[in-house]
Amino acid sequence: TELQSRVLVNAAGPWVSQVAASITPATIQPATDLIQGAHIVLNEPRVRDIYYVEAPQDGRAVFVMPWKDRTLVGTTETLFSGADPAAVSPTTGETDYLKEVVAHYFPGTQIMPVSAFAGLRVLPRNQKTAFGRSRELMLVRHRRLQPHVLHLYGGKLTSYRADAQRALDIIRPMLPKRKQLGDTRQLRLDPA
């Protein structure tokens, strides 16, 4: 399939590099890694508050929090070595790591995960551990190309509005003039 556009925003998450590689003419791509983060879901301990704890194994930040009438524990940070981001799943090592964290902070609790899941984060490639790398969104563009292309690498859930505004500010000159109908800074977000 071939598509043409005035401007393209590549916000494909863990597939961002694959999408970037399929664009003609070719665009600049930063060196990145996919970092896997696993979570486990527990019936016990049942917590009512959010706990920020440090893993006794290595000092990493781990959260223990209420989630859908259960307890969510996570996350890990492991270099993803698979070929397909859709195939991400927690490893035994990751679930054991999280169980050890819970056992350390909630001694005497029988820790039996009822489920586990994993996701991927795009981080800049460097020599630091995954935990030590920047979480800031990388906006990669090449001004000379037509159509203009903007790739979004990484980013954080907590800064998505500011990140979206940064992206819009970059592509706005390439978009047709329109009457503004709303302002996301003024829109209230209600949980689903």
XYZ file of N, CA and C in Angstrom:
576
model
N 0.843 -1.178 0.000
C 0.000 0.000 0.000
C 0.884 1.235 0.000
N 0.523 2.213 -0.803
C 1.274 3.459 -0.861
C 0.345 4.610 -0.521
N 0.803 5.473 0.376
C 0.046 6.656 0.785
C 0.917 7.884 0.625
N 0.290 9.009 0.324
C 1.007 10.281 0.271
C 0.318 11.239 1.222
N 1.113 12.136 1.831
C 0.532 13.097 2.767
C 1.370 14.363 2.800
N 0.742 15.424 3.275
C 1.439 16.695 3.445
C 2.404 16.610 4.620
N 1.961 15.941 5.676
C 2.788 15.746 6.857
C 2.418 14.394 7.463
N 3.417 13.711 7.994
C 3.202 12.413 8.610
C 3.751 12.452 10.026
N 2.917 12.069 10.996
C 3.368 11.938 12.375
C 3.433 10.445 12.680
N 4.618 9.982 12.951
C 4.861 8.572 13.262
C 4.866 8.431 14.780
N 3.738 8.030 15.330
C 3.598 7.821 16.769
C 3.271 6.347 17.006
N 4.081 5.471 16.452
C 3.789 4.039 16.444
C 4.339 3.290 17.652
N 4.772 4.005 18.685
C 5.250 3.340 19.894
C 6.397 2.399 19.597
N 6.313 1.133 20.038
C 7.432 0.219 19.830
C 7.668 -0.144 18.363
N 6.750 0.244 17.492
C 6.919 -0.004 16.050
C 7.441 1.249 15.329
N 7.815 2.292 16.060
C 8.205 3.565 15.447
C 9.365 3.387 14.473
N 10.355 2.587 14.806
C 11.499 2.391 13.906
C 11.103 1.599 12.667
N 10.209 0.631 12.815
C 9.745 -0.132 11.663
C 8.979 0.768 10.695
N 8.124 1.635 11.240
C 7.386 2.573 10.386
C 8.371 3.532 9.718
N 9.324 4.055 10.497
C 10.305 4.993 9.940
C 11.081 4.362 8.792
N 11.417 3.084 8.923
C 12.188 2.401 7.880
C 11.383 2.208 6.599
N 10.066 2.304 6.676
C 9.230 2.086 5.489
C 8.903 3.372 4.741
N 9.400 4.497 5.217
C 9.081 5.794 4.610
C 10.069 6.129 3.505
N 9.533 6.619 2.397
C 10.349 7.067 1.280
C 10.028 8.528 1.014
N 11.014 9.391 0.899
C 12.439 9.124 1.048
C 12.783 8.820 2.502
N 13.926 8.143 2.693
C 14.365 7.709 4.015
C 14.551 8.907 4.942
N 14.297 8.684 6.209
C 14.451 9.730 7.214
C 15.487 9.310 8.251
N 15.961 10.273 8.986
C 16.948 10.029 10.038
C 16.268 9.290 11.188
N 16.972 8.290 11.736
C 16.457 7.548 12.879
C 17.514 7.506 13.977
N 17.136 7.861 15.202
C 18.103 7.765 16.291
C 18.295 6.306 16.714
N 19.400 6.027 17.359
C 19.646 4.690 17.894
C 18.804 4.525 19.157
N 17.948 3.524 19.157
C 17.072 3.284 20.298
C 17.068 1.804 20.661
N 16.563 1.535 21.838
C 16.335 0.168 22.287
C 14.887 0.055 22.733
N 14.339 -1.137 22.604
C 13.036 -1.429 23.180
C 13.283 -2.051 24.554
N 12.703 -1.427 25.563
C 12.872 -1.891 26.934
C 11.543 -2.459 27.413
N 11.590 -3.703 27.830
C 10.395 -4.403 28.295
C 10.148 -4.083 29.758
N 8.892 -3.824 30.079
C 8.476 -3.621 31.459
C 7.364 -4.595 31.790
N 7.573 -5.420 32.810
C 6.579 -6.421 33.189
C 5.875 -6.001 34.473
N 4.639 -6.465 34.599
C 3.829 -6.253 35.795
C 3.228 -7.588 36.199
N 2.980 -7.734 37.498
C 2.222 -8.880 37.982
C 0.991 -8.362 38.710
N -0.070 -9.161 38.681
C -1.319 -8.829 39.364
C -1.525 -9.867 40.456
N -1.806 -9.386 41.680
C -1.923 -10.254 42.848
C -3.278 -10.086 43.528
N -3.767 -11.151 44.136
C -4.906 -11.038 45.045
C -4.440 -10.572 46.413
N -3.253 -11.035 46.841
C -2.672 -10.672 48.134
C -1.221 -10.283 47.936
N -0.721 -9.259 48.593
C -1.441 -8.416 49.535
C -2.409 -7.494 48.799
N -3.522 -7.208 49.407
C -4.484 -6.271 48.829
C -4.188 -4.908 49.442
N -3.722 -3.985 48.605
C -3.338 -2.662 49.111
C -4.406 -1.636 48.763
N -4.500 -0.600 49.581
C -5.462 0.488 49.332
C -4.759 1.770 48.913
N -3.442 1.796 49.078
C -2.653 2.980 48.735
C -1.609 2.601 47.692
N -0.964 3.616 47.144
C 0.111 3.400 46.175
C 1.435 3.483 46.916
N 2.241 2.442 46.764
C 3.545 2.386 47.400
C 4.628 2.508 46.336
N 5.561 3.422 46.594
C 6.791 3.514 45.796
C 7.850 2.823 46.629
N 8.389 1.723 46.131
C 9.407 0.987 46.870
C 10.637 0.829 45.991
N 11.745 0.524 46.632
C 12.971 0.264 45.891
C 13.290 -1.214 45.994
N 13.522 -1.830 44.852
C 13.806 -3.256 44.819
C 15.064 -3.548 45.632
N 14.983 -4.486 46.578
C 16.174 -4.790 47.378
C 17.303 -5.378 46.533
N 16.973 -5.953 45.383
C 17.992 -6.563 44.534
C 18.920 -5.527 43.911
N 18.355 -4.355 43.492
C 19.182 -3.394 42.755
C 18.794 -1.932 42.948
N 17.819 -1.656 43.809
C 17.443 -0.271 44.091
C 16.517 0.374 43.076
N 16.031 -0.396 42.099
C 15.102 0.151 41.098
C 13.785 0.528 41.740
N 13.112 1.499 41.152
C 11.789 1.904 41.605
C 10.755 0.883 41.142
N 9.886 0.482 42.064
C 8.784 -0.423 41.756
C 7.554 0.137 42.465
N 6.417 0.066 41.796
C 5.166 0.525 42.386
C 4.303 -0.666 42.760
N 3.642 -0.551 43.903
C 2.672 -1.532 44.370
C 1.398 -0.725 44.586
N 0.333 -1.052 43.845
C -0.846 -0.182 43.885
C -2.137 -0.963 43.645
N -3.248 -0.386 44.114
C -4.536 -1.021 43.826
C -4.833 -0.971 42.335
N -5.463 -2.056 41.840
C -5.797 -2.107 40.417
C -6.903 -3.125 40.205
N -8.069 -2.667 39.807
C -9.207 -3.536 39.493
C -9.488 -4.544 40.603
N -9.618 -4.058 41.825
C -9.885 -4.891 43.007
C -8.778 -5.890 43.308
N -7.607 -5.656 42.757
C -6.443 -6.495 43.032
C -5.256 -5.570 43.292
N -4.060 -6.123 43.268
C -2.844 -5.335 43.465
C -1.939 -5.500 42.250
N -1.501 -4.377 41.713
C -0.604 -4.353 40.558
C 0.799 -4.029 41.054
N 1.788 -4.778 40.587
C 3.183 -4.580 40.968
C 4.009 -4.458 39.699
N 4.802 -3.416 39.619
C 5.670 -3.280 38.453
C 6.423 -1.964 38.490
N 7.357 -1.835 37.739
C 7.633 -2.618 36.561
C 9.093 -3.003 36.555
N 9.447 -3.870 35.644
C 10.842 -4.252 35.433
C 11.381 -3.460 34.252
N 12.645 -3.606 33.979
C 13.239 -2.988 32.785
C 14.279 -3.954 32.222
N 13.895 -4.596 31.137
C 14.722 -5.604 30.504
C 14.824 -5.281 29.016
N 16.013 -5.395 28.468
C 16.186 -5.178 27.036
C 15.376 -6.213 26.269
N 14.496 -5.753 25.373
C 13.671 -6.651 24.568
C 14.509 -7.147 23.407
N 14.564 -8.458 23.253
C 15.387 -9.023 22.181
C 14.554 -9.684 21.096
N 13.235 -9.615 21.199
C 12.379 -10.232 20.200
C 12.329 -9.432 18.912
N 11.780 -10.043 17.880
C 11.646 -9.384 16.587
C 10.304 -8.679 16.443
N 9.288 -9.134 17.166
C 7.940 -8.606 17.019
C 7.465 -7.989 18.326
N 7.316 -6.675 18.390
C 6.839 -6.044 19.616
C 5.499 -6.588 20.112
N 4.675 -7.107 19.224
C 3.383 -7.657 19.638
C 3.552 -8.938 20.450
N 4.720 -9.550 20.397
C 4.960 -10.807 21.097
C 5.562 -10.610 22.486
N 5.587 -9.396 22.994
C 6.173 -9.140 24.304
C 5.366 -9.860 25.390
N 6.084 -10.480 26.319
C 5.436 -11.125 27.457
C 6.442 -11.204 28.595
N 5.953 -11.224 29.830
C 6.863 -11.267 30.978
C 7.691 -12.555 30.987
N 8.932 -12.432 31.393
C 9.777 -13.610 31.550
C 9.626 -14.134 32.981
N 10.043 -15.362 33.178
C 10.033 -15.938 34.525
C 10.914 -15.114 35.446
N 12.057 -14.665 34.940
C 12.961 -13.838 35.737
C 12.305 -12.545 36.197
N 11.521 -11.936 35.320
C 10.839 -10.685 35.689
C 9.768 -10.921 36.750
N 8.969 -11.966 36.583
C 7.923 -12.223 37.581
C 8.547 -12.606 38.921
N 9.629 -13.380 38.904
C 10.322 -13.730 40.153
C 10.884 -12.482 40.827
N 11.450 -11.582 40.041
C 12.001 -10.318 40.557
C 10.907 -9.540 41.296
N 9.741 -9.397 40.668
C 8.655 -8.636 41.282
C 8.101 -9.350 42.512
N 8.026 -10.657 42.484
C 7.579 -11.416 43.657
C 8.546 -11.215 44.825
N 9.845 -11.172 44.546
C 10.845 -10.929 45.595
C 10.684 -9.541 46.198
N 10.365 -8.560 45.375
C 10.138 -7.205 45.885
C 8.953 -7.203 46.850
N 7.858 -7.826 46.438
C 6.668 -7.875 47.296
C 6.977 -8.628 48.592
N 7.668 -9.756 48.498
C 7.998 -10.537 49.689
C 8.843 -9.726 50.667
N 9.718 -8.885 50.145
C 10.572 -8.058 50.997
C 9.747 -7.018 51.778
N 8.805 -6.376 51.109
C 8.038 -5.290 51.745
C 6.750 -5.751 52.416
N 6.275 -6.927 52.069
C 5.052 -7.472 52.666
C 5.350 -8.894 53.149
N 6.229 -9.012 54.166
C 6.641 -10.350 54.606
C 5.449 -11.155 55.132
N 5.540 -12.466 54.932
C 4.491 -13.351 55.410
C 3.309 -13.487 54.470
N 3.327 -12.750 53.358
C 2.240 -12.836 52.383
C 2.535 -13.950 51.392
N 1.530 -14.776 51.112
C 1.700 -15.798 50.080
C 1.506 -15.108 48.729
N 2.550 -15.051 47.927
C 2.534 -14.285 46.689
C 2.278 -15.215 45.514
N 1.045 -15.156 45.008
C 0.615 -16.004 43.898
C 0.039 -15.103 42.819
N 0.830 -14.750 41.801
C 0.285 -13.888 40.742
C -0.922 -14.548 40.058
N -1.967 -13.733 39.842
C -3.130 -14.231 39.097
C -2.976 -13.946 37.606
N -2.140 -12.968 37.278
C -1.832 -12.690 35.878
C -0.567 -11.845 35.812
N -0.054 -11.715 34.614
C 1.129 -10.893 34.362
C 1.048 -10.385 32.939
N 1.624 -9.215 32.708
C 1.656 -8.659 31.356
C 2.883 -7.780 31.210
N 3.212 -7.452 29.986
C 4.392 -6.633 29.722
C 4.102 -5.664 28.583
N 4.841 -4.581 28.569
C 4.779 -3.602 27.499
C 6.190 -3.186 27.123
N 6.283 -2.342 26.107
C 7.590 -1.903 25.630
C 7.689 -0.388 25.643
N 8.860 0.098 25.973
C 9.163 1.523 25.977
C 10.339 1.747 25.040
N 10.289 2.812 24.267
C 11.386 3.167 23.366
C 12.312 4.128 24.127
N 13.570 3.719 24.303
C 14.542 4.561 25.003
C 15.770 4.778 24.135
N 16.442 5.928 24.315
C 17.656 6.166 23.537
C 18.714 5.126 23.884
N 19.439 4.682 22.872
C 20.499 3.691 23.095
C 21.731 4.407 23.640
N 22.244 3.898 24.743
C 23.505 4.390 25.300
C 24.040 3.331 26.262
N 25.085 3.653 26.968
C 25.737 2.674 27.841
C 25.113 2.597 29.230
N 24.144 3.456 29.526
C 23.518 3.437 30.847
C 22.560 2.251 30.964
N 22.256 1.904 32.203
C 21.228 0.889 32.413
C 19.899 1.464 31.929
N 18.943 0.600 31.674
C 17.628 1.071 31.215
C 17.036 2.056 32.214
N 17.200 1.787 33.506
C 16.642 2.657 34.544
C 17.285 4.046 34.536
N 18.534 4.143 34.051
C 19.248 5.410 34.045
C 19.071 6.246 32.786
N 18.302 5.748 31.823
C 18.144 6.469 30.556
C 16.997 7.472 30.621
N 17.077 8.467 29.759
C 16.050 9.501 29.692
C 14.713 8.934 29.236
N 13.641 9.463 29.827
C 12.272 9.106 29.432
C 11.648 10.207 28.579
N 12.382 11.259 28.332
C 11.834 12.386 27.579
C 11.539 11.985 26.140
N 10.468 12.540 25.612
C 10.081 12.293 24.231
C 11.137 12.860 23.286
N 11.535 12.049 22.298
C 12.435 12.520 21.254
C 11.593 12.798 20.014
N 11.595 14.042 19.559
C 10.888 14.442 18.345
C 11.930 14.544 17.239
N 11.846 13.657 16.274
C 12.853 13.592 15.206
C 12.187 14.005 13.902
N 12.746 15.030 13.261
C 12.186 15.535 11.998
C 13.309 15.852 11.033
N 12.938 15.947 9.779
C 13.889 16.333 8.746
C 13.198 17.406 7.910
N 13.563 18.637 8.116
C 12.865 19.774 7.504
C 12.900 19.787 5.980
N 13.919 19.208 5.353
C 14.035 19.307 3.898
C 13.131 18.343 3.157
N 12.618 17.352 3.837
C 11.804 16.352 3.154
C 10.389 16.850 2.912
N 9.837 16.459 1.798
C 8.426 16.689 1.504
C 7.831 15.327 1.196
N 6.808 14.839 1.840
C 6.127 15.527 2.923
C 6.975 15.532 4.203
N 6.702 16.494 5.051
C 7.406 16.557 6.328
C 7.038 15.356 7.177
N 8.018 14.828 7.872
C 7.818 13.655 8.724
C 8.285 13.996 10.125
N 7.475 13.629 11.091
C 7.821 13.812 12.499
C 7.682 12.466 13.184
N 8.790 11.968 13.731
C 8.788 10.693 14.453
C 8.784 10.987 15.951
N 7.952 10.273 16.693
C 7.895 10.407 18.139
C 8.489 9.148 18.755
N 9.645 9.309 19.402
C 10.328 8.191 20.045
C 10.227 8.363 21.553
N 9.652 7.354 22.217
C 9.600 7.359 23.673
C 8.507 8.249 24.220
N 8.819 8.895 25.318
C 7.844 9.739 25.995
C 7.255 9.039 27.200
N 6.481 9.808 27.961
C 5.884 9.291 29.195
C 4.389 9.558 29.187
N 3.642 8.682 29.787
C 2.205 8.864 29.900
C 1.875 10.157 30.631
N 2.664 10.496 31.637
C 2.372 11.670 32.453
C 2.582 12.988 31.720
N 3.281 12.973 30.582
C 3.531 14.224 29.861
C 2.905 14.229 28.471
N 1.917 13.363 28.235
C 1.408 13.214 26.873
C 0.785 14.494 26.334
N 0.120 15.291 27.167
C -0.491 16.526 26.645
C 0.576 17.516 26.203
N 1.580 17.715 27.033
C 2.664 18.638 26.671
C 3.417 18.118 25.450
N 3.617 16.814 25.377
C 4.305 16.228 24.224
C 3.484 16.407 22.949
N 2.175 16.198 23.048
C 1.303 16.383 21.880
C 1.336 17.836 21.414
N 1.383 18.776 22.353
C 1.446 20.191 21.993
C 2.754 20.506 21.288
N 3.854 19.934 21.764
C 5.155 20.132 21.102
C 5.101 19.624 19.666
N 4.514 18.437 19.475
C 4.411 17.863 18.123
C 3.542 18.749 17.236
N 2.423 19.199 17.754
C 1.533 20.054 16.970
C 2.214 21.370 16.597
N 2.968 21.940 17.507
C 3.684 23.186 17.209
C 4.657 23.001 16.040
N 5.251 21.820 15.930
C 6.198 21.551 14.843
C 5.472 21.394 13.509
N 4.343 20.672 13.493
C 3.681 20.387 12.216
C 2.668 21.445 11.807
N 2.276 22.328 12.709
C 1.249 23.332 12.400
C 1.537 24.132 11.127
N 2.779 24.561 10.863
C 3.030 25.329 9.631
C 2.726 24.547 8.347
N 2.729 23.224 8.399
C 2.471 22.424 7.211
C 0.988 22.091 7.051
N 0.186 22.417 8.031
C -1.250 22.085 7.998
C -2.058 23.253 7.459
N -3.209 22.994 6.839
C -4.067 24.089 6.385
C -4.604 24.867 7.592
N -4.858 26.139 7.373
C -5.391 26.984 8.443
C -6.816 26.561 8.764
N -7.114 26.398 10.028
C -8.441 26.001 10.495
C -8.808 26.827 11.718
N -10.098 26.976 11.927
C -10.582 27.626 13.133
C -10.426 26.640 14.292
N -9.823 27.107 15.378
C -9.628 26.257 16.540
C -10.966 26.036 17.232
N -11.302 24.784 17.472
C -12.577 24.446 18.104
C -12.437 24.113 19.579
N -11.240 23.841 20.020
C -11.034 23.498 21.422
C -9.580 23.686 21.796
N -9.332 23.619 23.062
C -7.989 23.762 23.595
C -7.787 22.645 24.613
N -6.875 21.725 24.322
C -6.700 20.580 25.215
C -6.250 20.992 26.604
N -5.674 22.167 26.756
C -5.287 22.615 28.096
C -6.506 22.926 28.949
N -7.653 23.116 28.298
C -8.868 23.448 29.017
C -9.824 22.254 29.137
N -9.587 21.181 28.390
C -10.472 20.029 28.420
C -10.198 19.160 29.635
N -11.262 18.825 30.319
C -11.149 17.953 31.492
C -11.131 16.503 31.026
N -10.245 15.714 31.624
C -10.180 14.301 31.314
C -10.830 13.516 32.450
N -11.839 12.766 32.122
C -12.515 11.937 33.120
C -12.083 10.499 32.925
N -11.811 9.781 34.037
C -11.429 8.374 33.881
C -12.575 7.565 33.300
N -12.229 6.592 32.514
C -13.239 5.739 31.867
C -13.906 4.814 32.855
